[in-house]
């Protein structure tokens, strides 16, 4: 693990461009992870090449952000998502694909489903001037406010239907 060193205004811009939506579904990730692991263990050239490209995209994103190129975030995350979706069955589903497609049509530059796949949270990256259109395109989903945390992921408060 290496820290990401980039101008503070770059991280703030990236943060402002991100929107997070709960798809309304959750499940244990174990079955999706088993399927992904099995696909990787086949050593199929297509799978290995996709994993290498995913690695390279992560390095490229680190470099671009360190140079202050916040606009690279959406495109690179979107490319990573396209590669991950092709790794194994169960990483996505028709609903997630539809939601992602609607966000892209509304102006999102990229995004991905967070976690193992199939359900959960959809992260969308879009220029701020496209946020209203993206939100409207995903109006049936619950938007989840979030902030970057220097100490890692944590939940301050989660409310479901008004119950804490």
mmCIF file of C-alpha atoms in Angstrom:
data_model
loop_
_atom_site.group_PDB
_atom_site.id
_atom_site.type_symbol
_atom_site.label_atom_id
_atom_site.label_comp_id
_atom_site.label_asym_id
_atom_site.label_seq_id
_atom_site.Cartn_x
_atom_site.Cartn_y
_atom_site.Cartn_z
ATOM 1 C CA UNK A 1 0.000 0.000 0.000
ATOM 2 C CA UNK A 2 1.318 3.378 -1.009
ATOM 3 C CA UNK A 3 -0.231 6.711 -0.106
ATOM 4 C CA UNK A 4 -1.677 8.762 -2.923
ATOM 5 C CA UNK A 5 0.165 12.043 -3.043
ATOM 6 C CA UNK A 6 -1.693 14.659 -5.024
ATOM 7 C CA UNK A 7 -2.724 18.280 -4.718
ATOM 8 C CA UNK A 8 -5.508 18.682 -2.112
ATOM 9 C CA UNK A 9 -7.680 20.516 -4.638
ATOM 10 C CA UNK A 10 -7.504 17.466 -6.921
ATOM 11 C CA UNK A 11 -8.914 15.149 -4.265
ATOM 12 C CA UNK A 12 -11.587 17.709 -3.434
ATOM 13 C CA UNK A 13 -12.575 17.967 -7.112
ATOM 14 C CA UNK A 14 -12.720 14.165 -7.429
ATOM 15 C CA UNK A 15 -14.874 14.012 -4.322
ATOM 16 C CA UNK A 16 -17.253 16.676 -5.633
ATOM 17 C CA UNK A 17 -17.733 14.732 -8.885
ATOM 18 C CA UNK A 18 -18.666 11.453 -7.183
ATOM 19 C CA UNK A 19 -22.208 10.364 -6.414
ATOM 20 C CA UNK A 20 -23.055 7.192 -4.498
ATOM 21 C CA UNK A 21 -26.376 5.365 -4.807
ATOM 22 C CA UNK A 22 -27.731 2.338 -2.946
ATOM 23 C CA UNK A 23 -29.285 -0.101 -5.415
ATOM 24 C CA UNK A 24 -31.762 -1.255 -2.768
ATOM 25 C CA UNK A 25 -30.390 -4.748 -2.632
ATOM 26 C CA UNK A 26 -27.706 -6.493 -0.650
ATOM 27 C CA UNK A 27 -26.392 -10.020 -0.259
ATOM 28 C CA UNK A 28 -23.377 -11.953 0.908
ATOM 29 C CA UNK A 29 -20.416 -11.490 -1.416
ATOM 30 C CA UNK A 30 -19.051 -15.017 -0.955
ATOM 31 C CA UNK A 31 -20.687 -16.575 -4.026
ATOM 32 C CA UNK A 32 -19.596 -13.764 -6.364
ATOM 33 C CA UNK A 33 -16.068 -13.896 -4.958
ATOM 34 C CA UNK A 34 -15.932 -17.688 -5.433
ATOM 35 C CA UNK A 35 -16.977 -17.283 -9.071
ATOM 36 C CA UNK A 36 -14.338 -14.582 -9.624
ATOM 37 C CA UNK A 37 -11.670 -16.715 -7.970
ATOM 38 C CA UNK A 38 -12.564 -19.713 -10.130
ATOM 39 C CA UNK A 39 -12.360 -17.580 -13.280
ATOM 40 C CA UNK A 40 -8.934 -16.288 -12.264
ATOM 41 C CA UNK A 41 -7.618 -19.746 -11.379
ATOM 42 C CA UNK A 42 -8.360 -21.041 -14.888
ATOM 43 C CA UNK A 43 -5.431 -18.898 -16.080
ATOM 44 C CA UNK A 44 -7.430 -18.218 -19.206
ATOM 45 C CA UNK A 45 -5.433 -15.688 -21.279
ATOM 46 C CA UNK A 46 -8.457 -13.382 -21.629
ATOM 47 C CA UNK A 47 -8.937 -13.258 -17.848
ATOM 48 C CA UNK A 48 -5.245 -12.733 -17.099
ATOM 49 C CA UNK A 49 -5.067 -9.945 -19.680
ATOM 50 C CA UNK A 50 -8.117 -8.241 -18.133
ATOM 51 C CA UNK A 51 -6.521 -8.410 -14.673
ATOM 52 C CA UNK A 52 -3.300 -6.901 -16.001
ATOM 53 C CA UNK A 53 -5.241 -4.079 -17.646
ATOM 54 C CA UNK A 54 -7.095 -3.455 -14.374
ATOM 55 C CA UNK A 55 -3.761 -3.223 -12.548
ATOM 56 C CA UNK A 56 -2.403 -0.849 -15.170
ATOM 57 C CA UNK A 57 -5.489 1.371 -14.904
ATOM 58 C CA UNK A 58 -4.944 1.663 -11.146
ATOM 59 C CA UNK A 59 -1.356 2.767 -11.697
ATOM 60 C CA UNK A 60 -2.452 5.204 -14.387
ATOM 61 C CA UNK A 61 -5.090 6.684 -12.083
ATOM 62 C CA UNK A 62 -2.511 7.149 -9.338
ATOM 63 C CA UNK A 63 -0.175 8.944 -11.771
ATOM 64 C CA UNK A 64 -2.890 11.129 -13.240
ATOM 65 C CA UNK A 65 -4.222 12.178 -9.833
ATOM 66 C CA UNK A 66 -0.712 12.940 -8.592
ATOM 67 C CA UNK A 67 -0.406 15.335 -11.555
ATOM 68 C CA UNK A 68 -3.696 16.997 -10.620
ATOM 69 C CA UNK A 69 -5.753 15.452 -13.430
ATOM 70 C CA UNK A 70 -9.009 14.880 -11.560
ATOM 71 C CA UNK A 71 -10.949 14.536 -14.810
ATOM 72 C CA UNK A 72 -9.281 11.143 -15.438
ATOM 73 C CA UNK A 73 -11.171 9.520 -12.565
ATOM 74 C CA UNK A 74 -14.479 8.803 -14.285
ATOM 75 C CA UNK A 75 -13.056 7.394 -17.496
ATOM 76 C CA UNK A 76 -10.532 5.141 -15.756
ATOM 77 C CA UNK A 77 -13.033 3.819 -13.210
ATOM 78 C CA UNK A 78 -15.452 3.167 -16.071
ATOM 79 C CA UNK A 79 -12.809 1.218 -18.012
ATOM 80 C CA UNK A 80 -12.010 -0.787 -14.882
ATOM 81 C CA UNK A 81 -15.712 -1.587 -14.416
ATOM 82 C CA UNK A 82 -16.008 -2.777 -18.017
ATOM 83 C CA UNK A 83 -13.053 -5.136 -17.470
ATOM 84 C CA UNK A 84 -14.360 -6.415 -14.126
ATOM 85 C CA UNK A 85 -17.812 -7.122 -15.576
ATOM 86 C CA UNK A 86 -16.217 -9.419 -18.139
ATOM 87 C CA UNK A 87 -14.294 -11.467 -15.547
ATOM 88 C CA UNK A 88 -17.108 -13.729 -14.387
ATOM 89 C CA UNK A 89 -20.858 -14.158 -14.182
ATOM 90 C CA UNK A 90 -22.595 -12.497 -11.245
ATOM 91 C CA UNK A 91 -20.494 -9.341 -11.140
ATOM 92 C CA UNK A 92 -23.322 -7.394 -12.695
ATOM 93 C CA UNK A 93 -26.943 -7.985 -13.621
ATOM 94 C CA UNK A 94 -29.430 -6.421 -16.048
ATOM 95 C CA UNK A 95 -30.689 -3.914 -13.460
ATOM 96 C CA UNK A 96 -27.192 -2.657 -12.610
ATOM 97 C CA UNK A 97 -26.323 -2.453 -16.310
ATOM 98 C CA UNK A 98 -29.486 -0.435 -16.958
ATOM 99 C CA UNK A 99 -28.810 1.938 -14.043
ATOM 100 C CA UNK A 100 -25.210 2.455 -15.134
ATOM 101 C CA UNK A 101 -26.292 3.038 -18.739
ATOM 102 C CA UNK A 102 -28.845 5.638 -17.649
ATOM 103 C CA UNK A 103 -26.216 7.457 -15.576
ATOM 104 C CA UNK A 104 -23.835 7.489 -18.550
ATOM 105 C CA UNK A 105 -26.573 8.806 -20.861
ATOM 106 C CA UNK A 106 -27.225 11.573 -18.315
ATOM 107 C CA UNK A 107 -23.607 12.694 -18.469
ATOM 108 C CA UNK A 108 -21.601 10.483 -16.095
ATOM 109 C CA UNK A 109 -18.037 9.970 -17.270
ATOM 110 C CA UNK A 110 -17.809 6.586 -15.557
ATOM 111 C CA UNK A 111 -18.602 4.566 -12.494
ATOM 112 C CA UNK A 112 -18.737 1.108 -11.010
ATOM 113 C CA UNK A 113 -20.541 -1.088 -8.581
ATOM 114 C CA UNK A 114 -18.667 -1.177 -5.287
ATOM 115 C CA UNK A 115 -17.900 -4.459 -3.573
ATOM 116 C CA UNK A 116 -17.867 -7.951 -5.005
ATOM 117 C CA UNK A 117 -20.609 -7.260 -7.510
ATOM 118 C CA UNK A 118 -24.216 -7.793 -8.560
ATOM 119 C CA UNK A 119 -25.832 -5.576 -5.884
ATOM 120 C CA UNK A 120 -24.961 -2.880 -3.382
ATOM 121 C CA UNK A 121 -23.683 0.618 -4.062
ATOM 122 C CA UNK A 122 -23.256 2.256 -7.450
ATOM 123 C CA UNK A 123 -20.514 4.882 -7.563
ATOM 124 C CA UNK A 124 -20.956 7.386 -10.386
ATOM 125 C CA UNK A 125 -18.472 10.041 -11.482
ATOM 126 C CA UNK A 126 -19.876 13.047 -13.325
ATOM 127 C CA UNK A 127 -19.019 16.698 -13.801
ATOM 128 C CA UNK A 128 -20.900 18.755 -11.233
ATOM 129 C CA UNK A 129 -23.011 20.424 -13.919
ATOM 130 C CA UNK A 130 -24.400 16.961 -14.831
ATOM 131 C CA UNK A 131 -25.304 15.924 -11.260
ATOM 132 C CA UNK A 132 -28.944 17.011 -11.517
ATOM 133 C CA UNK A 133 -29.404 14.975 -14.707
ATOM 134 C CA UNK A 134 -27.659 11.930 -13.212
ATOM 135 C CA UNK A 135 -29.745 12.142 -10.042
ATOM 136 C CA UNK A 136 -32.922 12.417 -12.130
ATOM 137 C CA UNK A 137 -31.900 9.372 -14.187
ATOM 138 C CA UNK A 138 -31.472 7.334 -10.990
ATOM 139 C CA UNK A 139 -34.364 8.893 -9.063
ATOM 140 C CA UNK A 140 -35.650 5.544 -7.745
ATOM 141 C CA UNK A 141 -32.353 4.928 -5.936
ATOM 142 C CA UNK A 142 -31.377 6.298 -2.569
ATOM 143 C CA UNK A 143 -28.385 8.628 -2.805
ATOM 144 C CA UNK A 144 -25.903 8.094 0.009
ATOM 145 C CA UNK A 145 -23.883 11.103 1.129
ATOM 146 C CA UNK A 146 -20.243 10.316 1.814
ATOM 147 C CA UNK A 147 -16.919 12.002 2.436
ATOM 148 C CA UNK A 148 -13.371 10.803 2.008
ATOM 149 C CA UNK A 149 -11.814 9.760 5.302
ATOM 150 C CA UNK A 150 -8.083 9.910 5.960
ATOM 151 C CA UNK A 151 -8.322 7.009 8.417
ATOM 152 C CA UNK A 152 -10.206 4.632 6.134
ATOM 153 C CA UNK A 153 -13.795 3.529 5.739
ATOM 154 C CA UNK A 154 -16.197 3.928 8.632
ATOM 155 C CA UNK A 155 -19.925 4.469 9.052
ATOM 156 C CA UNK A 156 -20.971 7.325 11.276
ATOM 157 C CA UNK A 157 -24.710 6.673 11.076
ATOM 158 C CA UNK A 158 -26.882 4.515 8.870
ATOM 159 C CA UNK A 159 -30.607 5.087 8.854
ATOM 160 C CA UNK A 160 -33.103 2.804 7.164
ATOM 161 C CA UNK A 161 -36.561 4.299 6.797
ATOM 162 C CA UNK A 162 -35.944 6.793 9.581
ATOM 163 C CA UNK A 163 -34.656 4.213 12.087
ATOM 164 C CA UNK A 164 -31.062 4.657 13.262
#
